[in-house]
């Protein structure tokens, strides 16, 4: 009777937890039993591991095999445990030295022919393994560029089971990641090749966009088709600075779990821009899935922009489900098997046409929607959601004269991005020592305790609170934007100019 142990990683949301894998090959009725595997995908692992071993010409032990995965309580889903199960059996059967497999972590799915296939979530898995200090992680070759993003981890990329067994037997000359010639892993640019200077005739919306970028605020744009709402939204990422390394790793981890990282350039160093269509499922937008819970658009937009064009067309329950992430920066996806929480701190940009026929104010077409129909259409966006939108602007068609007049004020994304960066640095300095870096992240309680503008600056809001035009939640939004306006104006604290401007941005579309 022989026992061998090794390690792998299970993902809970985007957090990697260590899983101990133990194989026991001994006397008894020949057969294999897997313990601690609740998911059907894992019982399929048994068949894949067996075929991969046999087809790689390793003898399948003619004995009773028990494989246990601990802790049993961890939800272990997916195929990434194949490799750990296979090496534990090979270790217990004496094909590879048991002491060689005890320390490394093994991640990967086995093909029936012994090939090692890429899996989702390698980055967060390796981050989870790295908590144990100096570790060695064996990953599928196709995932190696992603795995090496984690500092101080020895990554062993393997293409098939034979290559892995050779390495474990010899114990030297590990296969090396193929892209080693790069001093630094290649990065994705993410941002589309567009520029704010393309948008002429919308000075107020351009200004609002810069404020959003500087403070991380949410924006809602109302206007007929063809006024540039989508163009404006697409240019918001071009005003944002590169992600700092810790945020880049967070973003990359989420995209890794979703399985949407490009294999050759995995590091997401730019803020993502995610634009789901209104026909997308709630699971695609919020997160979900039938067997494995996957992050949705709200999490793929983490540290970036979530743009929802034709916002009133989205189902009501999807719009309502946006409230939790907008408020907390996280989204909890509940399913029968339990709930998973994903990061979801994004800048929400909503765009809407004034009516369902989308021809309002068009000079050639005539809109026949009654005021009631228009009101009902925009009413699909609930008050509680709009309360959470910091800035609301109306985007109208510009006359030829306005276009010509605006031309001289148009600035490039690069120019505006410099101002945004300076304002962001100012905010980050003020927030140094806290977990927040932008004004939008400051929680309400802290905002009122530590960042309350002077009584004089608060006066415009007090009047609106009294008349009920401003809600308590709206007040928080106004104060945050006022701070951003002060940061953009290079002022130490917001005055009445800033609070007045922030208030009219919040009231916006009425
Ligand atoms: Zn209409």
mmCIF file with all atom_site columns, C-alpha atoms in Angstrom, residues 400-510:
data_model
loop_
_atom_site.group_PDB
_atom_site.id
_atom_site.type_symbol
_atom_site.label_atom_id
_atom_site.label_alt_id
_atom_site.label_comp_id
_atom_site.label_asym_id
_atom_site.label_entity_id
_atom_site.label_seq_id
_atom_site.pdbx_PDB_ins_code
_atom_site.Cartn_x
_atom_site.Cartn_y
_atom_site.Cartn_z
_atom_site.occupancy
_atom_site.B_iso_or_equiv
_atom_site.pdbx_formal_charge
_atom_site.auth_seq_id
_atom_site.auth_comp_id
_atom_site.auth_asym_id
_atom_site.auth_atom_id
_atom_site.pdbx_PDB_model_num
ATOM 1   C CA . UNK A 1 400 ? -23.585 73.907 -37.896 1.00 0.00 ? 400 UNK A CA 1
ATOM 2   C CA . UNK A 1 401 ? -22.768 77.135 -36.121 1.00 0.00 ? 401 UNK A CA 1
ATOM 3   C CA . UNK A 1 402 ? -22.297 75.387 -32.758 1.00 0.00 ? 402 UNK A CA 1
ATOM 4   C CA . UNK A 1 403 ? -20.059 72.809 -34.406 1.00 0.00 ? 403 UNK A CA 1
ATOM 5   C CA . UNK A 1 404 ? -17.857 75.502 -35.897 1.00 0.00 ? 404 UNK A CA 1
ATOM 6   C CA . UNK A 1 405 ? -17.756 77.452 -32.644 1.00 0.00 ? 405 UNK A CA 1
ATOM 7   C CA . UNK A 1 406 ? -16.847 74.366 -30.615 1.00 0.00 ? 406 UNK A CA 1
ATOM 8   C CA . UNK A 1 407 ? -14.053 73.301 -32.937 1.00 0.00 ? 407 UNK A CA 1
ATOM 9   C CA . UNK A 1 408 ? -11.474 75.565 -31.302 1.00 0.00 ? 408 UNK A CA 1
ATOM 10  C CA . UNK A 1 409 ? -12.222 74.148 -27.819 1.00 0.00 ? 409 UNK A CA 1
ATOM 11  C CA . UNK A 1 410 ? -11.785 70.497 -28.742 1.00 0.00 ? 410 UNK A CA 1
ATOM 12  C CA . UNK A 1 411 ? -8.922  68.822 -26.912 1.00 0.00 ? 411 UNK A CA 1
ATOM 13  C CA . UNK A 1 412 ? -7.205  65.517 -27.535 1.00 0.00 ? 412 UNK A CA 1
ATOM 14  C CA . UNK A 1 413 ? -7.594  62.596 -25.148 1.00 0.00 ? 413 UNK A CA 1
ATOM 15  C CA . UNK A 1 414 ? -3.937  62.959 -24.266 1.00 0.00 ? 414 UNK A CA 1
ATOM 16  C CA . UNK A 1 415 ? -4.378  66.573 -23.126 1.00 0.00 ? 415 UNK A CA 1
ATOM 17  C CA . UNK A 1 416 ? -7.458  65.805 -21.034 1.00 0.00 ? 416 UNK A CA 1
ATOM 18  C CA . UNK A 1 417 ? -5.847  62.647 -19.627 1.00 0.00 ? 417 UNK A CA 1
ATOM 19  C CA . UNK A 1 418 ? -3.030  64.798 -18.203 1.00 0.00 ? 418 UNK A CA 1
ATOM 20  C CA . UNK A 1 419 ? -5.532  66.924 -16.264 1.00 0.00 ? 419 UNK A CA 1
ATOM 21  C CA . UNK A 1 420 ? -7.362  63.784 -15.156 1.00 0.00 ? 420 UNK A CA 1
ATOM 22  C CA . UNK A 1 421 ? -4.123  62.249 -13.902 1.00 0.00 ? 421 UNK A CA 1
ATOM 23  C CA . UNK A 1 422 ? -3.186  65.407 -11.971 1.00 0.00 ? 422 UNK A CA 1
ATOM 24  C CA . UNK A 1 423 ? -6.633  65.469 -10.313 1.00 0.00 ? 423 UNK A CA 1
ATOM 25  C CA . UNK A 1 424 ? -6.432  61.748 -9.525  1.00 0.00 ? 424 UNK A CA 1
ATOM 26  C CA . UNK A 1 425 ? -3.009  62.198 -7.956  1.00 0.00 ? 425 UNK A CA 1
ATOM 27  C CA . UNK A 1 426 ? -4.360  65.013 -5.827  1.00 0.00 ? 426 UNK A CA 1
ATOM 28  C CA . UNK A 1 427 ? -7.201  62.793 -4.605  1.00 0.00 ? 427 UNK A CA 1
ATOM 29  C CA . UNK A 1 428 ? -4.869  59.821 -4.033  1.00 0.00 ? 428 UNK A CA 1
ATOM 30  C CA . UNK A 1 429 ? -2.590  62.003 -1.918  1.00 0.00 ? 429 UNK A CA 1
ATOM 31  C CA . UNK A 1 430 ? -5.506  63.138 0.219   1.00 0.00 ? 430 UNK A CA 1
ATOM 32  C CA . UNK A 1 431 ? -6.658  59.519 0.569   1.00 0.00 ? 431 UNK A CA 1
ATOM 33  C CA . UNK A 1 432 ? -3.159  58.163 1.273   1.00 0.00 ? 432 UNK A CA 1
ATOM 34  C CA . UNK A 1 433 ? -3.230  55.574 4.043   1.00 0.00 ? 433 UNK A CA 1
ATOM 35  C CA . UNK A 1 434 ? -6.785  54.519 3.236   1.00 0.00 ? 434 UNK A CA 1
ATOM 36  C CA . UNK A 1 435 ? -7.891  51.725 0.924   1.00 0.00 ? 435 UNK A CA 1
ATOM 37  C CA . UNK A 1 436 ? -9.398  54.237 -1.536  1.00 0.00 ? 436 UNK A CA 1
ATOM 38  C CA . UNK A 1 437 ? -7.724  56.062 -4.391  1.00 0.00 ? 437 UNK A CA 1
ATOM 39  C CA . UNK A 1 438 ? -10.545 58.009 -6.044  1.00 0.00 ? 438 UNK A CA 1
ATOM 40  C CA . UNK A 1 439 ? -13.367 60.190 -4.724  1.00 0.00 ? 439 UNK A CA 1
ATOM 41  C CA . UNK A 1 440 ? -16.059 57.808 -5.973  1.00 0.00 ? 440 UNK A CA 1
ATOM 42  C CA . UNK A 1 441 ? -14.783 55.071 -3.643  1.00 0.00 ? 441 UNK A CA 1
ATOM 43  C CA . UNK A 1 442 ? -15.115 57.022 -0.379  1.00 0.00 ? 442 UNK A CA 1
ATOM 44  C CA . UNK A 1 443 ? -17.907 55.454 1.698   1.00 0.00 ? 443 UNK A CA 1
ATOM 45  C CA . UNK A 1 444 ? -20.736 57.674 2.858   1.00 0.00 ? 444 UNK A CA 1
ATOM 46  C CA . UNK A 1 445 ? -19.846 57.591 6.569   1.00 0.00 ? 445 UNK A CA 1
ATOM 47  C CA . UNK A 1 446 ? -16.230 58.587 5.917   1.00 0.00 ? 446 UNK A CA 1
ATOM 48  C CA . UNK A 1 447 ? -17.327 61.222 3.441   1.00 0.00 ? 447 UNK A CA 1
ATOM 49  C CA . UNK A 1 448 ? -19.427 63.004 6.067   1.00 0.00 ? 448 UNK A CA 1
ATOM 50  C CA . UNK A 1 449 ? -16.962 62.512 8.911   1.00 0.00 ? 449 UNK A CA 1
ATOM 51  C CA . UNK A 1 450 ? -13.727 63.500 7.156   1.00 0.00 ? 450 UNK A CA 1
ATOM 52  C CA . UNK A 1 451 ? -14.543 65.156 3.845   1.00 0.00 ? 451 UNK A CA 1
ATOM 53  C CA . UNK A 1 452 ? -17.523 67.383 4.542   1.00 0.00 ? 452 UNK A CA 1
ATOM 54  C CA . UNK A 1 453 ? -17.250 70.696 2.681   1.00 0.00 ? 453 UNK A CA 1
ATOM 55  C CA . UNK A 1 454 ? -17.755 73.917 4.639   1.00 0.00 ? 454 UNK A CA 1
ATOM 56  C CA . UNK A 1 455 ? -21.258 74.949 5.714   1.00 0.00 ? 455 UNK A CA 1
ATOM 57  C CA . UNK A 1 456 ? -21.189 77.688 3.142   1.00 0.00 ? 456 UNK A CA 1
ATOM 58  C CA . UNK A 1 457 ? -20.296 75.233 0.370   1.00 0.00 ? 457 UNK A CA 1
ATOM 59  C CA . UNK A 1 458 ? -23.057 72.878 1.580   1.00 0.00 ? 458 UNK A CA 1
ATOM 60  C CA . UNK A 1 459 ? -25.739 75.580 1.424   1.00 0.00 ? 459 UNK A CA 1
ATOM 61  C CA . UNK A 1 460 ? -26.983 74.887 -2.159  1.00 0.00 ? 460 UNK A CA 1
ATOM 62  C CA . UNK A 1 461 ? -27.616 71.256 -1.196  1.00 0.00 ? 461 UNK A CA 1
ATOM 63  C CA . UNK A 1 462 ? -29.348 72.064 2.081   1.00 0.00 ? 462 UNK A CA 1
ATOM 64  C CA . UNK A 1 463 ? -32.041 73.964 0.191   1.00 0.00 ? 463 UNK A CA 1
ATOM 65  C CA . UNK A 1 464 ? -32.586 71.028 -2.193  1.00 0.00 ? 464 UNK A CA 1
ATOM 66  C CA . UNK A 1 465 ? -32.756 68.537 0.673   1.00 0.00 ? 465 UNK A CA 1
ATOM 67  C CA . UNK A 1 466 ? -35.454 70.663 2.292   1.00 0.00 ? 466 UNK A CA 1
ATOM 68  C CA . UNK A 1 467 ? -37.570 70.728 -0.860  1.00 0.00 ? 467 UNK A CA 1
ATOM 69  C CA . UNK A 1 468 ? -36.979 67.012 -1.520  1.00 0.00 ? 468 UNK A CA 1
ATOM 70  C CA . UNK A 1 469 ? -35.305 67.466 -4.925  1.00 0.00 ? 469 UNK A CA 1
ATOM 71  C CA . UNK A 1 470 ? -32.148 65.935 -3.457  1.00 0.00 ? 470 UNK A CA 1
ATOM 72  C CA . UNK A 1 471 ? -32.074 62.574 -1.658  1.00 0.00 ? 471 UNK A CA 1
ATOM 73  C CA . UNK A 1 472 ? -29.604 61.625 1.055   1.00 0.00 ? 472 UNK A CA 1
ATOM 74  C CA . UNK A 1 473 ? -27.908 59.269 -1.374  1.00 0.00 ? 473 UNK A CA 1
ATOM 75  C CA . UNK A 1 474 ? -27.853 62.001 -3.989  1.00 0.00 ? 474 UNK A CA 1
ATOM 76  C CA . UNK A 1 475 ? -26.182 64.311 -1.494  1.00 0.00 ? 475 UNK A CA 1
ATOM 77  C CA . UNK A 1 476 ? -23.264 61.881 -1.121  1.00 0.00 ? 476 UNK A CA 1
ATOM 78  C CA . UNK A 1 477 ? -22.883 61.785 -4.896  1.00 0.00 ? 477 UNK A CA 1
ATOM 79  C CA . UNK A 1 478 ? -22.887 65.582 -5.141  1.00 0.00 ? 478 UNK A CA 1
ATOM 80  C CA . UNK A 1 479 ? -20.223 65.919 -2.427  1.00 0.00 ? 479 UNK A CA 1
ATOM 81  C CA . UNK A 1 480 ? -17.968 63.366 -4.132  1.00 0.00 ? 480 UNK A CA 1
ATOM 82  C CA . UNK A 1 481 ? -18.234 65.142 -7.490  1.00 0.00 ? 481 UNK A CA 1
ATOM 83  C CA . UNK A 1 482 ? -17.610 68.500 -5.779  1.00 0.00 ? 482 UNK A CA 1
ATOM 84  C CA . UNK A 1 483 ? -14.321 67.093 -4.461  1.00 0.00 ? 483 UNK A CA 1
ATOM 85  C CA . UNK A 1 484 ? -13.380 65.978 -7.971  1.00 0.00 ? 484 UNK A CA 1
ATOM 86  C CA . UNK A 1 485 ? -14.178 69.445 -9.345  1.00 0.00 ? 485 UNK A CA 1
ATOM 87  C CA . UNK A 1 486 ? -11.932 70.902 -6.629  1.00 0.00 ? 486 UNK A CA 1
ATOM 88  C CA . UNK A 1 487 ? -9.180  68.430 -7.582  1.00 0.00 ? 487 UNK A CA 1
ATOM 89  C CA . UNK A 1 488 ? -9.491  69.447 -11.244 1.00 0.00 ? 488 UNK A CA 1
ATOM 90  C CA . UNK A 1 489 ? -9.350  73.123 -10.243 1.00 0.00 ? 489 UNK A CA 1
ATOM 91  C CA . UNK A 1 490 ? -6.302  72.461 -8.061  1.00 0.00 ? 490 UNK A CA 1
ATOM 92  C CA . UNK A 1 491 ? -8.136  73.608 -4.931  1.00 0.00 ? 491 UNK A CA 1
ATOM 93  C CA . UNK A 1 492 ? -7.674  72.178 -1.444  1.00 0.00 ? 492 UNK A CA 1
ATOM 94  C CA . UNK A 1 493 ? -11.362 71.897 -0.695  1.00 0.00 ? 493 UNK A CA 1
ATOM 95  C CA . UNK A 1 494 ? -14.603 72.376 -2.643  1.00 0.00 ? 494 UNK A CA 1
ATOM 96  C CA . UNK A 1 495 ? -16.256 75.792 -2.371  1.00 0.00 ? 495 UNK A CA 1
ATOM 97  C CA . UNK A 1 496 ? -19.724 76.880 -3.406  1.00 0.00 ? 496 UNK A CA 1
ATOM 98  C CA . UNK A 1 497 ? -18.669 77.013 -7.075  1.00 0.00 ? 497 UNK A CA 1
ATOM 99  C CA . UNK A 1 498 ? -17.861 73.327 -6.985  1.00 0.00 ? 498 UNK A CA 1
ATOM 100 C CA . UNK A 1 499 ? -20.899 72.234 -4.983  1.00 0.00 ? 499 UNK A CA 1
ATOM 101 C CA . UNK A 1 500 ? -23.199 74.292 -7.224  1.00 0.00 ? 500 UNK A CA 1
ATOM 102 C CA . UNK A 1 501 ? -21.704 72.748 -10.356 1.00 0.00 ? 501 UNK A CA 1
ATOM 103 C CA . UNK A 1 502 ? -21.822 69.248 -8.837  1.00 0.00 ? 502 UNK A CA 1
ATOM 104 C CA . UNK A 1 503 ? -25.436 69.747 -7.823  1.00 0.00 ? 503 UNK A CA 1
ATOM 105 C CA . UNK A 1 504 ? -26.520 70.794 -11.307 1.00 0.00 ? 504 UNK A CA 1
ATOM 106 C CA . UNK A 1 505 ? -24.649 67.802 -12.750 1.00 0.00 ? 505 UNK A CA 1
ATOM 107 C CA . UNK A 1 506 ? -26.525 65.515 -10.329 1.00 0.00 ? 506 UNK A CA 1
ATOM 108 C CA . UNK A 1 507 ? -29.926 67.082 -11.021 1.00 0.00 ? 507 UNK A CA 1
ATOM 109 C CA . UNK A 1 508 ? -29.092 67.072 -14.743 1.00 0.00 ? 508 UNK A CA 1
ATOM 110 C CA . UNK A 1 509 ? -31.783 65.437 -16.863 1.00 0.00 ? 509 UNK A CA 1
ATOM 111 C CA . UNK A 1 510 ? -35.179 66.112 -15.318 1.00 0.00 ? 510 UNK A CA 1
#
